[in-house]
PDB file of C-alpha atoms in Angstrom:
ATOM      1  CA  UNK A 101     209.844  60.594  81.011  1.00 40.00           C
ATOM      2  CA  UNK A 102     208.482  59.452  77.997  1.00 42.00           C
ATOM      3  CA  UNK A 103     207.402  56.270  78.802  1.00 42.00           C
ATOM      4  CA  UNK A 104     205.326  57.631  81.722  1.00 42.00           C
ATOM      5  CA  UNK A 105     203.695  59.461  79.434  1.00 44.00           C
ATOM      6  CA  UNK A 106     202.657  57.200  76.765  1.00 43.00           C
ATOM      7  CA  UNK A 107     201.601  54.892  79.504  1.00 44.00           C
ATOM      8  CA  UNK A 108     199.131  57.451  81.384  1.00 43.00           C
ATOM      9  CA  UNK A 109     198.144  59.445  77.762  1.00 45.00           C
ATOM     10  CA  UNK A 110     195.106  56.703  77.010  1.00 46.00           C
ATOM     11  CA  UNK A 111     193.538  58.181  79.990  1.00 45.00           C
ATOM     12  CA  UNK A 112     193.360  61.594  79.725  1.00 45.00           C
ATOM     13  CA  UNK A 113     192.035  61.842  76.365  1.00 48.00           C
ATOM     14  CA  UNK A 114     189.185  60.954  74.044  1.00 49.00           C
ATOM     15  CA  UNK A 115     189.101  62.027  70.636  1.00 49.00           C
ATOM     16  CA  UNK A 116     185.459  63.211  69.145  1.00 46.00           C
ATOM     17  CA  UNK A 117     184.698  60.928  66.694  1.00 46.00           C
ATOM     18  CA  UNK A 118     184.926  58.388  69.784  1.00 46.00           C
ATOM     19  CA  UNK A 119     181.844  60.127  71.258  1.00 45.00           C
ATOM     20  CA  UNK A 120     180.351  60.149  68.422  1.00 44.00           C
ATOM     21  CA  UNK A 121     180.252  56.517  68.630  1.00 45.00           C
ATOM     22  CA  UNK A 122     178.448  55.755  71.617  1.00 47.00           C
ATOM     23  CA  UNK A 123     175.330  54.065  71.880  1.00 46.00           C
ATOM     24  CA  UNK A 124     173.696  56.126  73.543  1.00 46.00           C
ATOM     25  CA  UNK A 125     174.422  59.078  71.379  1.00 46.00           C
ATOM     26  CA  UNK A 126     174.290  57.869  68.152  1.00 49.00           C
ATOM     27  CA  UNK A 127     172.239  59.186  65.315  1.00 50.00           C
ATOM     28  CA  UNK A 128     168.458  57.812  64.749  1.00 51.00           C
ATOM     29  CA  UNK A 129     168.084  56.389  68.353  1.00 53.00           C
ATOM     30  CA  UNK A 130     165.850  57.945  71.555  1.00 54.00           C
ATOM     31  CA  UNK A 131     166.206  57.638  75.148  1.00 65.00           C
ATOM     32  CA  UNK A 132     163.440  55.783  77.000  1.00 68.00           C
ATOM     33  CA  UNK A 133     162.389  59.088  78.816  1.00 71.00           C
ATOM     34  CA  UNK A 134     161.811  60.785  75.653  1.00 71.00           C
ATOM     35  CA  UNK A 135     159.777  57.879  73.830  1.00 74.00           C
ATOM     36  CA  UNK A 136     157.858  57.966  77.126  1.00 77.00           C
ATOM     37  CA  UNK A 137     156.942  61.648  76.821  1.00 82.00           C
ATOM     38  CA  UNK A 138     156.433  61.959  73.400  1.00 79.00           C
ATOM     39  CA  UNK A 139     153.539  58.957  74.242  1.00 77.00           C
ATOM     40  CA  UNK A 140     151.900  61.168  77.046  1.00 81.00           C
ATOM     41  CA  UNK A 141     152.267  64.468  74.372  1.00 77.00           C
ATOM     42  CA  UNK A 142     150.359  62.196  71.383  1.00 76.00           C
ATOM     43  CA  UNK A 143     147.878  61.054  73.920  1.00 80.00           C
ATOM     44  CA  UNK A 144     146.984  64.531  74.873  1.00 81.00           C
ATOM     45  CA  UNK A 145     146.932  65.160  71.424  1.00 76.00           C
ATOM     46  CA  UNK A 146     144.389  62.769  70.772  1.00 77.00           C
ATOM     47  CA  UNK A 147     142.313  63.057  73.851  1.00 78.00           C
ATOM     48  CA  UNK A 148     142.688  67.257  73.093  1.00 77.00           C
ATOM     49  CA  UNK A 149     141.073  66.450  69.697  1.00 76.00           C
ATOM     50  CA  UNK A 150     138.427  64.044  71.326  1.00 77.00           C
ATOM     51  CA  UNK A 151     137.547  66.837  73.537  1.00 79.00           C
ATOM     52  CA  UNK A 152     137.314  69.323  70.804  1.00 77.00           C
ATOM     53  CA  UNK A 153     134.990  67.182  68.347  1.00 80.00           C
ATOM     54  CA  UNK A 154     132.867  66.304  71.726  1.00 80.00           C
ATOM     55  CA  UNK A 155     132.668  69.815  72.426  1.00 81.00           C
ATOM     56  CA  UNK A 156     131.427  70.613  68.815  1.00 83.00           C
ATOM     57  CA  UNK A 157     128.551  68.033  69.217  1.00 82.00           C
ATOM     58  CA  UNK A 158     127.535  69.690  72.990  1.00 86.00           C
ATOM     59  CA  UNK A 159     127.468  73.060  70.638  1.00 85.00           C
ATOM     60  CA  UNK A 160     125.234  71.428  68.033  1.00 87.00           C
ATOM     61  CA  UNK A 161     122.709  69.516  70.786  1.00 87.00           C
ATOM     62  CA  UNK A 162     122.571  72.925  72.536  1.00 85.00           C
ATOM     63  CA  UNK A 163     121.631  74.645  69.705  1.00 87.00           C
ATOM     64  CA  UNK A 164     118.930  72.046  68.727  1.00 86.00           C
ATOM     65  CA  UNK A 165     118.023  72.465  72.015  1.00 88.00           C
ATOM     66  CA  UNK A 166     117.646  75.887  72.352  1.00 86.00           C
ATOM     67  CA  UNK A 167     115.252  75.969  68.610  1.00 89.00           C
ATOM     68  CA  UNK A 168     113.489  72.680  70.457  1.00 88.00           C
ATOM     69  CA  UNK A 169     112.698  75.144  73.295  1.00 87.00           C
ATOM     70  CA  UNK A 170     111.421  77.811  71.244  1.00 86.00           C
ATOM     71  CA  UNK A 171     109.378  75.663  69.048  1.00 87.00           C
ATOM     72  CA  UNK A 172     107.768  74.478  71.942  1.00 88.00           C
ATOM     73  CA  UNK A 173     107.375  78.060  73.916  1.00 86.00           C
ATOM     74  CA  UNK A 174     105.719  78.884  70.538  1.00 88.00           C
ATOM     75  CA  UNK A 175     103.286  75.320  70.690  1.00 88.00           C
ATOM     76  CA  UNK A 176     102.768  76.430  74.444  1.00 89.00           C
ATOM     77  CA  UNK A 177     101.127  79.718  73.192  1.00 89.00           C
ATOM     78  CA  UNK A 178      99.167  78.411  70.214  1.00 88.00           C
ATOM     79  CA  UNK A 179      97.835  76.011  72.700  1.00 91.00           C
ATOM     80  CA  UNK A 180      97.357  78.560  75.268  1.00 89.00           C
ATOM     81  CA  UNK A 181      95.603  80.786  72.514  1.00 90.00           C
ATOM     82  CA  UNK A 182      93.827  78.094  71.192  1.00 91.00           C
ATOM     83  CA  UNK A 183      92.399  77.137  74.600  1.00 90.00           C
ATOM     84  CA  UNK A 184      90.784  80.607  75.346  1.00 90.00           C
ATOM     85  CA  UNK A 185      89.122  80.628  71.269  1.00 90.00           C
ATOM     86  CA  UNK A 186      88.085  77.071  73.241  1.00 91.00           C
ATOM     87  CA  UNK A 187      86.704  78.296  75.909  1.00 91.00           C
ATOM     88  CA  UNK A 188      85.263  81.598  74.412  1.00 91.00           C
ATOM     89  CA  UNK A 189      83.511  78.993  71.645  1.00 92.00           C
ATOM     90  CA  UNK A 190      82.372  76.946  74.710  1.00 92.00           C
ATOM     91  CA  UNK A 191      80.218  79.907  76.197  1.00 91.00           C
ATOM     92  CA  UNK A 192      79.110  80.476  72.787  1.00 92.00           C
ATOM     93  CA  UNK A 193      77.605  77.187  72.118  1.00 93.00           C
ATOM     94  CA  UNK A 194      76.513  77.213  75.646  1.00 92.00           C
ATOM     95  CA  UNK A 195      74.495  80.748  74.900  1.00 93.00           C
ATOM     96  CA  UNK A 196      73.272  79.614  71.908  1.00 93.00           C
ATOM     97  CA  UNK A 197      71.861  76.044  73.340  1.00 93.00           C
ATOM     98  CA  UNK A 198      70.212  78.064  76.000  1.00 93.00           C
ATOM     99  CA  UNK A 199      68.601  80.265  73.384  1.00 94.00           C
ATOM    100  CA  UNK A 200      67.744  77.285  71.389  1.00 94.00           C
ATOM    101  CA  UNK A 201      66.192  75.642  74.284  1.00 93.00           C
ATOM    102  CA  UNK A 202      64.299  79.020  75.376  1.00 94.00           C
ATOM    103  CA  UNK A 203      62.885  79.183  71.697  1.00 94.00           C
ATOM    104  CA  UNK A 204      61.998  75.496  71.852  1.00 93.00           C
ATOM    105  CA  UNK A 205      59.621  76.034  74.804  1.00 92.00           C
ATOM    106  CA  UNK A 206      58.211  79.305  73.922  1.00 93.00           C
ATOM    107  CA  UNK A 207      57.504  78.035  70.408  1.00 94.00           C
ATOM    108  CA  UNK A 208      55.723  74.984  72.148  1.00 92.00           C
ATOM    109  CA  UNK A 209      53.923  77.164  74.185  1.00 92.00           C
ATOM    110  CA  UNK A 210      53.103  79.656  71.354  1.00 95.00           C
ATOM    111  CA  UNK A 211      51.908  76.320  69.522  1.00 93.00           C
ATOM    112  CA  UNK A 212      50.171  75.068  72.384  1.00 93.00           C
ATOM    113  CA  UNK A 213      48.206  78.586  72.105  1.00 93.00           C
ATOM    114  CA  UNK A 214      47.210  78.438  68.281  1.00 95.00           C
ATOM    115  CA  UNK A 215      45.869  74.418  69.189  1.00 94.00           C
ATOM    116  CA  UNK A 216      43.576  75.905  72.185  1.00 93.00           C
ATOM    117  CA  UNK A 217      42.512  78.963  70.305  1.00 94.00           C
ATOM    118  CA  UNK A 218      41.629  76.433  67.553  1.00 94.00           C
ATOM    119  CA  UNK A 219      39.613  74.375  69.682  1.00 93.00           C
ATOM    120  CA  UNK A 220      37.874  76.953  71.386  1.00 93.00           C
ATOM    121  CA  UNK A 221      36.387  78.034  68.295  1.00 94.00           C
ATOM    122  CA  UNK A 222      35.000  74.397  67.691  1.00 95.00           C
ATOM    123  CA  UNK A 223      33.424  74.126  70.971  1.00 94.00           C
ATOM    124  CA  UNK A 224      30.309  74.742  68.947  1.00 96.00           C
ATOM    125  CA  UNK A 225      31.082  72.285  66.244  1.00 97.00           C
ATOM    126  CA  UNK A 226      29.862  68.729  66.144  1.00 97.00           C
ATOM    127  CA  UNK A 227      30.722  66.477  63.091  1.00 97.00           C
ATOM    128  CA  UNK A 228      28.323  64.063  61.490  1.00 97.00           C
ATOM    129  CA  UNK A 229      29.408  60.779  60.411  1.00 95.00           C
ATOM    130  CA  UNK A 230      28.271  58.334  58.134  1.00 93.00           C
ATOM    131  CA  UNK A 231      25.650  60.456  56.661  1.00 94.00           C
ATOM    132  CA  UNK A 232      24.945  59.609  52.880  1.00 92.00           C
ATOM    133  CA  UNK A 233      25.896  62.393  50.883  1.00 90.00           C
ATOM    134  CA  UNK A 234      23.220  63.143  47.819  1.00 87.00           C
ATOM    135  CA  UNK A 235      23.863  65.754  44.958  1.00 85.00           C
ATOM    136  CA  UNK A 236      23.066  68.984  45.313  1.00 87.00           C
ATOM    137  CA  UNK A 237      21.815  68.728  48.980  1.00 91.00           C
ATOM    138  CA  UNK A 238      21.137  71.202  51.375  1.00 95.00           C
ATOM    139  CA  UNK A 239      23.228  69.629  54.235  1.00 95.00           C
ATOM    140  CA  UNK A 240      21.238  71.689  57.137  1.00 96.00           C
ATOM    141  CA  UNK A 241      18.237  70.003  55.930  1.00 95.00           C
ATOM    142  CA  UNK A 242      20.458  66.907  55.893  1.00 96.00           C
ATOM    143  CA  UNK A 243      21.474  67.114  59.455  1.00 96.00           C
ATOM    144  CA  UNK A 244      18.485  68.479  61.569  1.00 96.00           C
ATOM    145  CA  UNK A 245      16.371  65.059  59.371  1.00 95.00           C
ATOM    146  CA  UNK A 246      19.514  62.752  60.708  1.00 96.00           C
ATOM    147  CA  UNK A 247      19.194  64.310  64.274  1.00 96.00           C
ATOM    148  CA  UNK A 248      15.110  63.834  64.296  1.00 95.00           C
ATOM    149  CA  UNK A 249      15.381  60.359  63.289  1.00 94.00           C
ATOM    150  CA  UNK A 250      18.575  58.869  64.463  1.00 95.00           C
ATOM    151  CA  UNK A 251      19.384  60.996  67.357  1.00 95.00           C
ATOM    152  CA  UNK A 252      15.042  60.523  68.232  1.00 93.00           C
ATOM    153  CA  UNK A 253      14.916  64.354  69.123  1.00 95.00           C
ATOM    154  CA  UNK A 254      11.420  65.812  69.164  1.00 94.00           C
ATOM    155  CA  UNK A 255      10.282  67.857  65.522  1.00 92.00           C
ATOM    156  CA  UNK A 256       9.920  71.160  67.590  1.00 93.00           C
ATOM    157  CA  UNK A 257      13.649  70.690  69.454  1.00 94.00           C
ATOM    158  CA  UNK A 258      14.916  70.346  66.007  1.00 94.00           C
ATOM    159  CA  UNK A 259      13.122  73.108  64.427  1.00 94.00           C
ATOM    160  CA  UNK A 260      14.106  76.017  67.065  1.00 95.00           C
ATOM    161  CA  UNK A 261      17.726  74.624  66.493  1.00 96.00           C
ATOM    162  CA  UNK A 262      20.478  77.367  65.380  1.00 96.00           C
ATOM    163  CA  UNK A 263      23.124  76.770  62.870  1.00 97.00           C
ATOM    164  CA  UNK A 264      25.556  79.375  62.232  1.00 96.00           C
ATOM    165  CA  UNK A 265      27.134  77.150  59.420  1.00 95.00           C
ATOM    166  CA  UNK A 266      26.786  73.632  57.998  1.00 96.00           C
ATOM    167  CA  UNK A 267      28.643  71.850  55.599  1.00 95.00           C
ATOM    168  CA  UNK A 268      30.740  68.524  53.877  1.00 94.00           C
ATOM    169  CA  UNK A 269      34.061  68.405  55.090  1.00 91.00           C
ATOM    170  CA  UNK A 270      36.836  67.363  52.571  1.00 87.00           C
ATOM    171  CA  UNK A 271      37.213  66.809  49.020  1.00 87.00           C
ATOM    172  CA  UNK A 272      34.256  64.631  47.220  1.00 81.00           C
ATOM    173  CA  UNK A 273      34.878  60.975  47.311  1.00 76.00           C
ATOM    174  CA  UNK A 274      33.855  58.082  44.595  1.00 70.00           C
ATOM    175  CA  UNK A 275      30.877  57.413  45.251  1.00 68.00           C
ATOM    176  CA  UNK A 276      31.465  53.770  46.568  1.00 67.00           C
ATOM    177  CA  UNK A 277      34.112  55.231  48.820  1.00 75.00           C
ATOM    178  CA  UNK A 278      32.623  56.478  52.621  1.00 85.00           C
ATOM    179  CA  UNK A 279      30.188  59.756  52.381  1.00 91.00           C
ATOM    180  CA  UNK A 280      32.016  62.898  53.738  1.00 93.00           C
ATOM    181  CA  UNK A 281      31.446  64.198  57.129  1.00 95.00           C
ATOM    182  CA  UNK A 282      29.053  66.775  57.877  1.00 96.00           C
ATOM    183  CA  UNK A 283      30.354  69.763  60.266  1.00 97.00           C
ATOM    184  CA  UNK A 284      27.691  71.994  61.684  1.00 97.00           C
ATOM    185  CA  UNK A 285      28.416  74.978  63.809  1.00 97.00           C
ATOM    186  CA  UNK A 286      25.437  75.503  66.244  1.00 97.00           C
ATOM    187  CA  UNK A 287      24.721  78.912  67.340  1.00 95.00           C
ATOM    188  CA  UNK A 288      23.900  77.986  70.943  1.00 95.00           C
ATOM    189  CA  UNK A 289      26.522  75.952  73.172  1.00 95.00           C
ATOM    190  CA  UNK A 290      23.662  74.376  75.021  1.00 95.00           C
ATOM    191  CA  UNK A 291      21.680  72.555  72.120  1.00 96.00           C
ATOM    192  CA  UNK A 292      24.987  71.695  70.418  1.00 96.00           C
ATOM    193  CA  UNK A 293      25.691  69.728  73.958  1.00 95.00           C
ATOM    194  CA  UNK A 294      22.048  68.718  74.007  1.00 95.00           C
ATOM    195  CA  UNK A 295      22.455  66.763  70.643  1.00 96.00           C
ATOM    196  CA  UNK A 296      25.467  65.293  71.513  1.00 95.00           C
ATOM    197  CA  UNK A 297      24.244  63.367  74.300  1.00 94.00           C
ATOM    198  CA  UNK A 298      21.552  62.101  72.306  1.00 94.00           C
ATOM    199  CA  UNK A 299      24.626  60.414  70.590  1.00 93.00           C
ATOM    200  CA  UNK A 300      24.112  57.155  72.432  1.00 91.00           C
ATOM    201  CA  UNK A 301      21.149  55.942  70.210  1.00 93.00           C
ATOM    202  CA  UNK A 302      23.643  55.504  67.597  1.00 94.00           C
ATOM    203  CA  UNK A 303      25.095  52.660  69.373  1.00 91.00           C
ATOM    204  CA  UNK A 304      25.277  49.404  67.066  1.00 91.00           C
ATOM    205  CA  UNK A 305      25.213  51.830  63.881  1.00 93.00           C
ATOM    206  CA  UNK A 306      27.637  53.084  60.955  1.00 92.00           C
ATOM    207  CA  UNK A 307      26.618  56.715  62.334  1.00 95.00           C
ATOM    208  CA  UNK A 308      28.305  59.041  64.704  1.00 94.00           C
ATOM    209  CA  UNK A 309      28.155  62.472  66.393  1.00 96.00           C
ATOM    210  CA  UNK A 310      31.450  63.863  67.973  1.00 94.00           C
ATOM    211  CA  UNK A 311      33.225  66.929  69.402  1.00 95.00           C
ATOM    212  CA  UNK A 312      35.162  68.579  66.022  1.00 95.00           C
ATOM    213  CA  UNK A 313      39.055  69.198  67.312  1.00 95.00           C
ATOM    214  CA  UNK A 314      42.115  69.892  65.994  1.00 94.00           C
ATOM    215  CA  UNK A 315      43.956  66.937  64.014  1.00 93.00           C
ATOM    216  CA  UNK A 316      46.792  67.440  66.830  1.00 94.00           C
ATOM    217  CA  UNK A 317      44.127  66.915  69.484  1.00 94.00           C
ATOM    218  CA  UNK A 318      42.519  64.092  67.723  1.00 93.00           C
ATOM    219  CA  UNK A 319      45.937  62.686  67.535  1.00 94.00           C
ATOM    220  CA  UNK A 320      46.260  63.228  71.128  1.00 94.00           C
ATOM    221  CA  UNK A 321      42.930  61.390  72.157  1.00 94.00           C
ATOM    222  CA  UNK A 322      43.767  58.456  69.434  1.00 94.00           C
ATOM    223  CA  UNK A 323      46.739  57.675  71.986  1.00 93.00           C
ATOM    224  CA  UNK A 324      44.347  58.502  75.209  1.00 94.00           C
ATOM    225  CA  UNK A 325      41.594  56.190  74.385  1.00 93.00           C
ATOM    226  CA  UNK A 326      43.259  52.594  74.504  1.00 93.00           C
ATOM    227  CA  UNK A 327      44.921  53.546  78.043  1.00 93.00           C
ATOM    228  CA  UNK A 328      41.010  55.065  79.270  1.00 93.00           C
ATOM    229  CA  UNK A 329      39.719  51.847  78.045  1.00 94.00           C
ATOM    230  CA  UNK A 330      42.397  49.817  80.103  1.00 93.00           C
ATOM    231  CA  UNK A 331      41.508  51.812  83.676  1.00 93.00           C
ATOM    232  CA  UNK A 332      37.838  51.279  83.307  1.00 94.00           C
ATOM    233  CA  UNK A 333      38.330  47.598  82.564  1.00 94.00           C
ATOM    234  CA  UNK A 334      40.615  47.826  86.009  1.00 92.00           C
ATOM    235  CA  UNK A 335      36.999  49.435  87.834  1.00 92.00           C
ATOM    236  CA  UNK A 336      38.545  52.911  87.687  1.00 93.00           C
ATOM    237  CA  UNK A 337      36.326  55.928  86.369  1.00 94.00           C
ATOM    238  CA  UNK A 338      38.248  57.695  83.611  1.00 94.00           C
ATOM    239  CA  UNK A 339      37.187  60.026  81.319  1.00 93.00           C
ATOM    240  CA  UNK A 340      38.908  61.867  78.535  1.00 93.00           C
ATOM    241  CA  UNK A 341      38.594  65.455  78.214  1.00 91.00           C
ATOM    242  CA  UNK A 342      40.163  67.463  74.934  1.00 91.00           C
ATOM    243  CA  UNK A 343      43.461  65.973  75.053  1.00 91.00           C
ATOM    244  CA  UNK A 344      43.485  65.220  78.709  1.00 93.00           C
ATOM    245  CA  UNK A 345      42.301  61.864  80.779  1.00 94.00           C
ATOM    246  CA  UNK A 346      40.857  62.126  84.140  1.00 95.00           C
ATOM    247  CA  UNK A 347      41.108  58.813  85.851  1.00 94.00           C
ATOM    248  CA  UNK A 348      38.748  58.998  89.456  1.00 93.00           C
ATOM    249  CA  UNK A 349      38.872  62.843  88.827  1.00 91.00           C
ATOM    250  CA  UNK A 350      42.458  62.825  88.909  1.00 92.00           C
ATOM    251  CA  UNK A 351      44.679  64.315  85.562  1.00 92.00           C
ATOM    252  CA  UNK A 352      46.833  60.923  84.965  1.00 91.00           C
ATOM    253  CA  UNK A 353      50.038  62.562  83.263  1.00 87.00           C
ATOM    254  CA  UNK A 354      52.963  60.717  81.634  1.00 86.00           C
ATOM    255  CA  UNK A 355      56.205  62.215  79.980  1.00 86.00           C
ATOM    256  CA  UNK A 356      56.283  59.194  77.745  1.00 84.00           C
ATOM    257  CA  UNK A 357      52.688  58.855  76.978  1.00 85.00           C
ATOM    258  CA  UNK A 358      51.263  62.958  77.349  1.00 87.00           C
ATOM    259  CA  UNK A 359      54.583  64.881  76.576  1.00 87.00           C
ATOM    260  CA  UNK A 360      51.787  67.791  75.213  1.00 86.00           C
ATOM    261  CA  UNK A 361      51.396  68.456  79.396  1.00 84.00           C
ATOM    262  CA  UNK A 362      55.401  69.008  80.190  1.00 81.00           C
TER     263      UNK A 362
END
């Protein structure tokens, strides 16, 4: 009985310390299943913190975002704002142009007026040139002995002749420099035009009798009488008449050349 016993006791027991000393159990070592999910736990980890520092950027570009937005609702207004001052400014400028231009033309027109009242009261004026001018003269006398003997009028014409004034126009000269010109008012329109027409016997001569106008109209006719020459050397009748030329009884008008007629 004992020997059967000794011989089948190695079987049926295990003392502690050898379980202790298995492989598999022994202190400091891990089984490949737990290595394996202690991997996929770090992993999360890691991809858990990704996540989170991702998430904290998507915060901060949101909120850049969201100011980005307002800054430009708030440009979208000033530009909106700005647009009506714009437009209000536009209408302003265009009211005020309009004005401007409306005051251009009646100021033409009122200077227009002032030129023609001018030169209506000169229509009985004629101007004497090239008379010499002696001191202390009585320039009536002057004039009615120039129109007898230049203008060949007869003494009794002359004498029943009307002035209403007569007198040296301008400031006195050296006296080398060019006598003054006489202006003489006539009191009737008829021998004021009968003494001009006598002006063509001053043809050849220093002397000469003209219409008195305006220095705006006499600027007008300087730029008249080169293009009145040209049509009559074309055969064309033209004639100039205050600050307007006539060509074959038509009024020839130019923007370029007459703007005083626009």
């Amino acid at each position: 009985m004992k020997k059967a016993q000794s011989a089948s006791s190695p079987a049926k027991s295990e003392t502690p310390s050898s379980k202790r000393l298995r492989p598999a159990d022994s202190p400091g070592t891990t089984s490949p299943a737990g290595k394996d999910i202690a991997d996929i736990l770090e992993s999360i980890d890691k991809r858990l913190s990704s996540f989170d520092a991702r998430l904290s950027l998507v915060e901060i570009l949101h909120r850049e975002f969201k100011c980005l937005r307002e800054s430009l609702e708030f440009s979208q207004q000033q530009v909106e704002t700005l647009a009506a001052e714009n437009a209000t400014l536009r209408e302003s400028v265009k009211c005020l142009s309009e004005n401007v231009t409306q005051l251009n033309r009646e100021n033409k027109k009122i200077k227009e007026t002032v030129i023609d009242l001018q030169a209506r009261s000169m229509r009985d004026n004629l101007v004497f040139s090239g008379i010499p001018e002696a001191a202390g003269e009585d320039a009536e006398t002057t004039v009615k002995s120039f129109i007898k003997t230049h203008l060949k009028l007869p003494e009794d014409t002359v004498k029943n002749i009307v002035f209403d004034r007569v007198h040296r126009h301008g400031p006195i000269r050296a006296a080398a420099g060019r006598p003054r010109p006489i202006v003489a008012k006539f009191g009737h329109f008829k021998q004021k035009e009968h003494v001009k027409s006598r002006g063509r016997e001053l043809k050849g001569t220093d002397f000469s009798v003209n219409d008195q106008f305006p220095k705006e109209i006499l600027e007008r006719r300087r730029v008249l009488f080169p293009i009145r020459r040209g049509f009559i050397q074309k055969g064309s009748r033209a004639v100039i008449a205050v600050d307007r030329l006539y060509v074959d009884g038509q009024l020839h008008s130019d923007p370029d050349i007459t703007p005083w007629l626009y």
